[in-house]
PDB file of C-alpha atoms in Angstrom:
ATOM      1  CA  GLY A 136      -3.483 -18.078  20.872  1.00  0.00           C
ATOM      2  CA  ASN A 137      -1.968 -18.498  17.318  1.00  0.00           C
ATOM      3  CA  SER A 138       1.303 -16.720  16.484  1.00  0.00           C
ATOM      4  CA  VAL A 139       4.066 -16.502  14.106  1.00  0.00           C
ATOM      5  CA  THR A 140       7.629 -15.785  15.063  1.00  0.00           C
ATOM      6  CA  GLN A 141      10.378 -15.071  12.636  1.00  0.00           C
ATOM      7  CA  MET A 142      13.949 -14.120  12.879  1.00  0.00           C
ATOM      8  CA  GLU A 143      14.728 -10.385  13.416  1.00  0.00           C
ATOM      9  CA  GLY A 144      16.428  -8.454  10.801  1.00  0.00           C
ATOM     10  CA  PRO A 145      17.938  -6.845   9.167  1.00  0.00           C
ATOM     11  CA  VAL A 146      19.763  -9.685   7.304  1.00  0.00           C
ATOM     12  CA  THR A 147      22.514  -8.664   5.192  1.00  0.00           C
ATOM     13  CA  LEU A 148      24.156 -10.970   2.621  1.00  0.00           C
ATOM     14  CA  SER A 149      26.303 -10.847  -0.588  1.00  0.00           C
ATOM     15  CA  GLU A 150      24.892 -11.650  -3.892  1.00  0.00           C
ATOM     16  CA  GLU A 151      24.880 -15.292  -4.626  1.00  0.00           C
ATOM     17  CA  ALA A 152      24.910 -16.272  -0.910  1.00  0.00           C
ATOM     18  CA  PHE A 153      22.566 -18.853   0.590  1.00  0.00           C
ATOM     19  CA  LEU A 154      19.473 -17.492   2.343  1.00  0.00           C
ATOM     20  CA  THR A 155      17.585 -18.879   5.442  1.00  0.00           C
ATOM     21  CA  ILE A 156      15.019 -16.867   7.192  1.00  0.00           C
ATOM     22  CA  ASN A 157      13.466 -18.844  10.085  1.00  0.00           C
ATOM     23  CA  CYS A 158       9.835 -18.967  10.950  1.00  0.00           C
ATOM     24  CA  THR A 159       8.111 -20.825  13.623  1.00  0.00           C
ATOM     25  CA  TYR A 160       4.556 -20.861  14.530  1.00  0.00           C
ATOM     26  CA  THR A 161       2.003 -21.735  17.396  1.00  0.00           C
ATOM     27  CA  ALA A 162      -1.346 -22.974  16.353  1.00  0.00           C
ATOM     28  CA  THR A 163      -3.797 -25.639  16.904  1.00  0.00           C
ATOM     29  CA  GLY A 164      -4.715 -28.121  14.180  1.00  0.00           C
ATOM     30  CA  TYR A 165      -3.383 -27.650  10.625  1.00  0.00           C
ATOM     31  CA  PRO A 166      -3.136 -24.151   9.387  1.00  0.00           C
ATOM     32  CA  SER A 167      -2.024 -23.053   5.973  1.00  0.00           C
ATOM     33  CA  LEU A 168       1.356 -21.252   5.889  1.00  0.00           C
ATOM     34  CA  PHE A 169       2.582 -18.581   3.717  1.00  0.00           C
ATOM     35  CA  TRP A 170       5.576 -16.369   2.934  1.00  0.00           C
ATOM     36  CA  TYR A 171       4.843 -12.779   1.708  1.00  0.00           C
ATOM     37  CA  VAL A 172       7.222 -10.335   0.332  1.00  0.00           C
ATOM     38  CA  GLN A 173       7.082  -6.501   0.359  1.00  0.00           C
ATOM     39  CA  TYR A 174       9.407  -4.785  -2.197  1.00  0.00           C
ATOM     40  CA  PRO A 175      10.343  -1.041  -1.398  1.00  0.00           C
ATOM     41  CA  GLY A 176       7.273   1.092  -2.000  1.00  0.00           C
ATOM     42  CA  GLU A 177       4.792  -1.686  -2.583  1.00  0.00           C
ATOM     43  CA  GLY A 178       2.156  -3.778  -0.880  1.00  0.00           C
ATOM     44  CA  LEU A 179       2.664  -7.318   0.243  1.00  0.00           C
ATOM     45  CA  GLN A 180       2.433 -10.015  -2.282  1.00  0.00           C
ATOM     46  CA  LEU A 181       2.278 -13.812  -1.825  1.00  0.00           C
ATOM     47  CA  LEU A 182       5.644 -15.450  -2.370  1.00  0.00           C
ATOM     48  CA  LEU A 183       4.709 -19.188  -1.708  1.00  0.00           C
ATOM     49  CA  LYS A 184       2.507 -21.159   0.358  1.00  0.00           C
ATOM     50  CA  ALA A 185       1.937 -24.769   1.917  1.00  0.00           C
ATOM     51  CA  THR A 186      -1.379 -25.979   2.971  1.00  0.00           C
ATOM     52  CA  LYS A 187      -0.564 -29.248   4.678  1.00  0.00           C
ATOM     53  CA  ALA A 188       2.301 -30.934   6.546  1.00  0.00           C
ATOM     54  CA  ASP A 189       5.364 -31.895   4.495  1.00  0.00           C
ATOM     55  CA  ASP A 190       4.290 -29.587   1.535  1.00  0.00           C
ATOM     56  CA  LYS A 191       6.945 -27.655  -0.078  1.00  0.00           C
ATOM     57  CA  GLY A 192       6.065 -24.224  -1.447  1.00  0.00           C
ATOM     58  CA  SER A 193       8.214 -22.775  -4.053  1.00  0.00           C
ATOM     59  CA  ASN A 194       8.439 -19.704  -6.197  1.00  0.00           C
ATOM     60  CA  LYS A 195      11.239 -17.572  -7.919  1.00  0.00           C
ATOM     61  CA  GLY A 196      13.931 -19.856  -6.457  1.00  0.00           C
ATOM     62  CA  PHE A 197      12.620 -19.572  -2.885  1.00  0.00           C
ATOM     63  CA  GLU A 198      11.346 -22.673  -0.972  1.00  0.00           C
ATOM     64  CA  ALA A 199       9.834 -23.500   2.341  1.00  0.00           C
ATOM     65  CA  THR A 200       8.715 -26.791   3.763  1.00  0.00           C
ATOM     66  CA  TYR A 201       5.751 -27.121   6.207  1.00  0.00           C
ATOM     67  CA  ARG A 202       7.285 -28.965   9.123  1.00  0.00           C
ATOM     68  CA  LYS A 203       4.581 -29.919  11.669  1.00  0.00           C
ATOM     69  CA  GLU A 204       6.984 -31.729  14.015  1.00  0.00           C
ATOM     70  CA  THR A 205       9.091 -28.567  14.425  1.00  0.00           C
ATOM     71  CA  THR A 206       6.248 -26.003  13.854  1.00  0.00           C
ATOM     72  CA  SER A 207       8.408 -24.422  11.265  1.00  0.00           C
ATOM     73  CA  PHE A 208       8.312 -22.982   7.883  1.00  0.00           C
ATOM     74  CA  HIS A 209      11.715 -21.630   7.072  1.00  0.00           C
ATOM     75  CA  LEU A 210      12.332 -19.667   3.797  1.00  0.00           C
ATOM     76  CA  GLU A 211      15.424 -20.695   1.863  1.00  0.00           C
ATOM     77  CA  LYS A 212      17.047 -19.599  -1.322  1.00  0.00           C
ATOM     78  CA  GLY A 213      20.296 -21.066  -2.804  1.00  0.00           C
ATOM     79  CA  SER A 214      21.568 -17.967  -4.476  1.00  0.00           C
ATOM     80  CA  VAL A 215      20.225 -14.572  -3.683  1.00  0.00           C
ATOM     81  CA  GLN A 216      20.315 -11.492  -6.036  1.00  0.00           C
ATOM     82  CA  VAL A 217      20.068  -7.811  -5.475  1.00  0.00           C
ATOM     83  CA  SER A 218      16.594  -7.745  -6.636  1.00  0.00           C
ATOM     84  CA  ASP A 219      15.595 -10.036  -3.674  1.00  0.00           C
ATOM     85  CA  SER A 220      16.127  -7.021  -1.175  1.00  0.00           C
ATOM     86  CA  ALA A 221      12.799  -6.651   0.407  1.00  0.00           C
ATOM     87  CA  VAL A 222      10.920  -7.400   3.699  1.00  0.00           C
ATOM     88  CA  TYR A 223       9.819 -11.069   4.053  1.00  0.00           C
ATOM     89  CA  PHE A 224       6.675 -11.991   6.220  1.00  0.00           C
ATOM     90  CA  CYS A 225       5.799 -15.296   7.525  1.00  0.00           C
ATOM     91  CA  ALA A 226       2.047 -15.845   7.987  1.00  0.00           C
ATOM     92  CA  LEU A 227      -0.702 -18.505   8.939  1.00  0.00           C
ATOM     93  CA  THR A 228      -4.290 -18.912   8.602  1.00  0.00           C
ATOM     94  CA  TYR A 229      -6.836 -21.619   8.562  1.00  0.00           C
ATOM     95  CA  MET A 230      -9.162 -22.632   5.657  1.00  0.00           C
ATOM     96  CA  ASN A 231     -12.218 -21.462   7.444  1.00  0.00           C
ATOM     97  CA  ARG A 232     -14.203 -18.564   6.071  1.00  0.00           C
ATOM     98  CA  ASP A 233     -13.654 -16.030   8.853  1.00  0.00           C
ATOM     99  CA  ASP A 234     -10.213 -16.719  10.139  1.00  0.00           C
ATOM    100  CA  LYS A 235      -7.784 -13.876  10.222  1.00  0.00           C
ATOM    101  CA  ILE A 236      -4.343 -14.171   8.691  1.00  0.00           C
ATOM    102  CA  ILE A 237      -1.586 -13.863  11.307  1.00  0.00           C
ATOM    103  CA  PHE A 238       1.679 -12.294  10.295  1.00  0.00           C
ATOM    104  CA  GLY A 239       5.195 -12.319  11.802  1.00  0.00           C
ATOM    105  CA  LYS A 240       6.890  -8.946  12.245  1.00  0.00           C
ATOM    106  CA  GLY A 241       8.745  -9.290   9.071  1.00  0.00           C
ATOM    107  CA  THR A 242      12.528  -9.643   8.254  1.00  0.00           C
ATOM    108  CA  ARG A 243      14.339  -6.972   6.215  1.00  0.00           C
ATOM    109  CA  LEU A 244      16.736  -8.476   3.660  1.00  0.00           C
ATOM    110  CA  HIS A 245      19.596  -6.440   2.154  1.00  0.00           C
ATOM    111  CA  ILE A 246      21.711  -8.109  -0.653  1.00  0.00           C
ATOM    112  CA  LEU A 247      25.019  -6.438  -1.419  1.00  0.00           C
ATOM    113  CA  PRO A 248      26.210  -6.623  -5.086  1.00  0.00           C
TER     114      PRO A 248
ATOM    115  CA  ASP B 188      -1.752  -6.058  -9.867  1.00  0.00           C
ATOM    116  CA  SER B 189      -3.291  -7.778  -7.085  1.00  0.00           C
ATOM    117  CA  GLY B 190      -6.877  -6.622  -7.863  1.00  0.00           C
ATOM    118  CA  VAL B 191      -7.301  -4.776  -4.559  1.00  0.00           C
ATOM    119  CA  THR B 192      -7.597  -0.992  -4.914  1.00  0.00           C
ATOM    120  CA  GLN B 193      -6.945   1.430  -2.254  1.00  0.00           C
ATOM    121  CA  THR B 194      -7.621   5.223  -2.340  1.00  0.00           C
ATOM    122  CA  PRO B 195      -6.033   7.644  -1.882  1.00  0.00           C
ATOM    123  CA  LYS B 196      -2.502   6.606  -2.290  1.00  0.00           C
ATOM    124  CA  HIS B 197      -1.183   9.540  -0.177  1.00  0.00           C
ATOM    125  CA  LEU B 198      -2.824  11.653   2.444  1.00  0.00           C
ATOM    126  CA  ILE B 199      -1.443  14.550   4.391  1.00  0.00           C
ATOM    127  CA  THR B 200      -3.564  15.930   7.108  1.00  0.00           C
ATOM    128  CA  ALA B 201      -3.400  17.908  10.368  1.00  0.00           C
ATOM    129  CA  THR B 202      -3.671  16.607  14.011  1.00  0.00           C
ATOM    130  CA  GLY B 203      -7.159  16.486  15.210  1.00  0.00           C
ATOM    131  CA  GLN B 204      -8.671  15.758  11.787  1.00  0.00           C
ATOM    132  CA  ARG B 205     -10.579  12.916  10.503  1.00  0.00           C
ATOM    133  CA  VAL B 206      -9.867  10.818   7.328  1.00  0.00           C
ATOM    134  CA  THR B 207     -11.457   8.031   5.490  1.00  0.00           C
ATOM    135  CA  LEU B 208      -9.569   5.423   3.527  1.00  0.00           C
ATOM    136  CA  ARG B 209     -11.254   3.266   0.968  1.00  0.00           C
ATOM    137  CA  CYS B 210     -10.581  -0.294  -0.256  1.00  0.00           C
ATOM    138  CA  SER B 211     -12.201  -2.235  -3.016  1.00  0.00           C
ATOM    139  CA  PRO B 212     -11.481  -6.019  -2.669  1.00  0.00           C
ATOM    140  CA  ARG B 213     -10.710  -8.412  -5.582  1.00  0.00           C
ATOM    141  CA  SER B 214     -13.809  -9.457  -7.439  1.00  0.00           C
ATOM    142  CA  GLY B 215     -15.532 -12.379  -5.575  1.00  0.00           C
ATOM    143  CA  ASP B 216     -13.510 -11.946  -2.135  1.00  0.00           C
ATOM    144  CA  LEU B 217     -15.745 -11.751   0.814  1.00  0.00           C
ATOM    145  CA  SER B 218     -12.911 -11.097   3.475  1.00  0.00           C
ATOM    146  CA  VAL B 219     -11.405  -7.687   3.895  1.00  0.00           C
ATOM    147  CA  TYR B 220      -8.571  -6.860   6.299  1.00  0.00           C
ATOM    148  CA  TRP B 221      -7.080  -3.688   7.415  1.00  0.00           C
ATOM    149  CA  TYR B 222      -3.438  -3.362   8.528  1.00  0.00           C
ATOM    150  CA  GLN B 223      -1.267  -0.606   9.900  1.00  0.00           C
ATOM    151  CA  GLN B 224       2.388  -0.776   9.041  1.00  0.00           C
ATOM    152  CA  SER B 225       4.689   1.698  10.858  1.00  0.00           C
ATOM    153  CA  LEU B 226       8.495   1.614  11.053  1.00  0.00           C
ATOM    154  CA  ASP B 227       8.704   0.632  14.726  1.00  0.00           C
ATOM    155  CA  GLN B 228       5.572  -1.481  15.033  1.00  0.00           C
ATOM    156  CA  GLY B 229       5.866  -3.654  11.972  1.00  0.00           C
ATOM    157  CA  LEU B 230       2.736  -4.929  10.399  1.00  0.00           C
ATOM    158  CA  GLN B 231      -0.362  -4.466  12.878  1.00  0.00           C
ATOM    159  CA  PHE B 232      -3.748  -6.171  12.268  1.00  0.00           C
ATOM    160  CA  LEU B 233      -6.464  -3.737  12.758  1.00  0.00           C
ATOM    161  CA  ILE B 234      -9.779  -5.354  11.839  1.00  0.00           C
ATOM    162  CA  GLN B 235     -11.507  -7.972   9.614  1.00  0.00           C
ATOM    163  CA  TYR B 236     -14.774  -8.115   7.973  1.00  0.00           C
ATOM    164  CA  TYR B 237     -16.424 -10.876   6.191  1.00  0.00           C
ATOM    165  CA  ASN B 238     -19.360 -10.302   3.982  1.00  0.00           C
ATOM    166  CA  GLY B 239     -20.269  -7.094   5.699  1.00  0.00           C
ATOM    167  CA  GLU B 240     -19.940  -8.335   9.305  1.00  0.00           C
ATOM    168  CA  GLU B 241     -16.972  -7.687  11.562  1.00  0.00           C
ATOM    169  CA  ARG B 242     -15.101 -11.029  12.152  1.00  0.00           C
ATOM    170  CA  ALA B 243     -12.028 -10.129  14.169  1.00  0.00           C
ATOM    171  CA  LYS B 244     -10.535  -7.170  15.889  1.00  0.00           C
ATOM    172  CA  GLY B 245      -6.916  -6.542  16.548  1.00  0.00           C
ATOM    173  CA  ASN B 246      -4.971  -3.531  17.691  1.00  0.00           C
ATOM    174  CA  ILE B 247      -7.498  -1.128  16.575  1.00  0.00           C
ATOM    175  CA  LEU B 248      -7.885   2.186  18.560  1.00  0.00           C
ATOM    176  CA  GLU B 249     -11.312   3.525  19.577  1.00  0.00           C
ATOM    177  CA  ARG B 250     -10.656   6.625  17.540  1.00  0.00           C
ATOM    178  CA  PHE B 251     -10.604   4.202  14.570  1.00  0.00           C
ATOM    179  CA  SER B 252     -13.596   2.449  12.963  1.00  0.00           C
ATOM    180  CA  ALA B 253     -14.356   0.379   9.757  1.00  0.00           C
ATOM    181  CA  GLN B 254     -17.221  -1.007   7.798  1.00  0.00           C
ATOM    182  CA  GLN B 255     -17.809  -3.140   4.867  1.00  0.00           C
ATOM    183  CA  PHE B 256     -20.788  -2.184   2.619  1.00  0.00           C
ATOM    184  CA  PRO B 257     -23.115  -4.365   0.703  1.00  0.00           C
ATOM    185  CA  ASP B 258     -21.010  -4.123  -2.582  1.00  0.00           C
ATOM    186  CA  LEU B 259     -18.078  -5.450  -0.297  1.00  0.00           C
ATOM    187  CA  HIS B 260     -15.894  -2.353  -0.390  1.00  0.00           C
ATOM    188  CA  SER B 261     -14.488  -1.270   2.861  1.00  0.00           C
ATOM    189  CA  GLU B 262     -13.791   2.046   4.525  1.00  0.00           C
ATOM    190  CA  LEU B 263     -11.422   2.741   7.339  1.00  0.00           C
ATOM    191  CA  ASN B 264     -12.212   5.908   9.538  1.00  0.00           C
ATOM    192  CA  LEU B 265      -9.524   7.608  11.473  1.00  0.00           C
ATOM    193  CA  SER B 266     -10.542  10.324  13.724  1.00  0.00           C
ATOM    194  CA  SER B 267      -8.806  12.789  16.175  1.00  0.00           C
ATOM    195  CA  LEU B 268      -5.588  12.002  14.293  1.00  0.00           C
ATOM    196  CA  GLU B 269      -2.359  12.038  16.101  1.00  0.00           C
ATOM    197  CA  LEU B 270       1.175  12.293  14.951  1.00  0.00           C
ATOM    198  CA  GLY B 271       1.751   8.786  15.943  1.00  0.00           C
ATOM    199  CA  ASP B 272      -1.012   7.658  13.332  1.00  0.00           C
ATOM    200  CA  SER B 273       1.227   8.334  10.579  1.00  0.00           C
ATOM    201  CA  ALA B 274       1.810   5.093   8.763  1.00  0.00           C
ATOM    202  CA  LEU B 275       1.034   2.981   5.876  1.00  0.00           C
ATOM    203  CA  TYR B 276      -2.430   1.499   5.859  1.00  0.00           C
ATOM    204  CA  PHE B 277      -2.955  -1.606   3.952  1.00  0.00           C
ATOM    205  CA  CYS B 278      -6.112  -3.343   2.880  1.00  0.00           C
ATOM    206  CA  ALA B 279      -6.182  -7.004   1.887  1.00  0.00           C
ATOM    207  CA  SER B 280      -8.927  -9.383   0.592  1.00  0.00           C
ATOM    208  CA  SER B 281      -9.237 -13.135   0.498  1.00  0.00           C
ATOM    209  CA  SER B 282     -11.884 -15.584  -0.646  1.00  0.00           C
ATOM    210  CA  HIS B 283     -11.191 -18.166   1.916  1.00  0.00           C
ATOM    211  CA  ASP B 284     -12.336 -20.854  -0.351  1.00  0.00           C
ATOM    212  CA  ARG B 285     -10.595 -24.206   0.324  1.00  0.00           C
ATOM    213  CA  LEU B 286      -7.748 -23.847  -2.057  1.00  0.00           C
ATOM    214  CA  ASN B 287      -7.220 -20.184  -1.966  1.00  0.00           C
ATOM    215  CA  THR B 288      -6.707 -18.866   1.554  1.00  0.00           C
ATOM    216  CA  GLU B 289      -4.034 -16.287   0.784  1.00  0.00           C
ATOM    217  CA  ALA B 290      -4.696 -12.549   1.133  1.00  0.00           C
ATOM    218  CA  PHE B 291      -4.130 -10.191  -1.681  1.00  0.00           C
ATOM    219  CA  PHE B 292      -2.904  -6.772  -0.774  1.00  0.00           C
ATOM    220  CA  GLY B 293      -3.601  -3.319  -2.138  1.00  0.00           C
ATOM    221  CA  GLN B 294      -0.633  -0.810  -2.595  1.00  0.00           C
ATOM    222  CA  GLY B 295      -1.584   1.045   0.650  1.00  0.00           C
ATOM    223  CA  THR B 296      -2.415   4.503   1.719  1.00  0.00           C
ATOM    224  CA  ARG B 297       0.321   6.490   3.100  1.00  0.00           C
ATOM    225  CA  LEU B 298      -0.940   8.770   5.832  1.00  0.00           C
ATOM    226  CA  THR B 299       1.085  11.624   7.201  1.00  0.00           C
ATOM    227  CA  VAL B 300      -0.263  13.574  10.178  1.00  0.00           C
ATOM    228  CA  VAL B 301       1.404  16.950  10.574  1.00  0.00           C
TER     229      VAL B 301
END
């Protein structure tokens, strides 16, 4: 079945460090891929998405590229801030009307000032 | 604001009781998902409805049930509650049209079973 695997956390970095959170997926065909972010005490919100191979999603300095050859969608940011501390979820779904969204387990990120 | 409304925000109840969580999806979204988030289990998919019909079932206990009404709001019913049911319960909605497949999440209902 379809699944998403992301690196386990927590990940602790200093402010201005480079961030990578790995995400790989198992799926047939061409799913859409997403990164969601959950700030403390809040619900999940979409961070970025890519709907086809080689697409790059970007938002708030974060980027991820849809790599079909490696079935990956790694999240990167060049210089993290304390305000980026949150839990990050990689996810996939298909553009069909009744396909569920499959989430990874989430990676908690702590940024130290 | 995601446009998805969940009520109540907090709920404290005793073991053995039954509660109902409510979700109003974004205007126009036909799909509603329920997720349970606990510290040790992460984000667990419970169930999905699409336009009133159940579409997918995840790790939902038999003590739990859900439905989606004609006006597209959804309710999650949790019965014979146990301490381990304490968690954040999220509702999400999506339109599943070609360009907008992402889900929009509500703020969640924090359930505490004592």
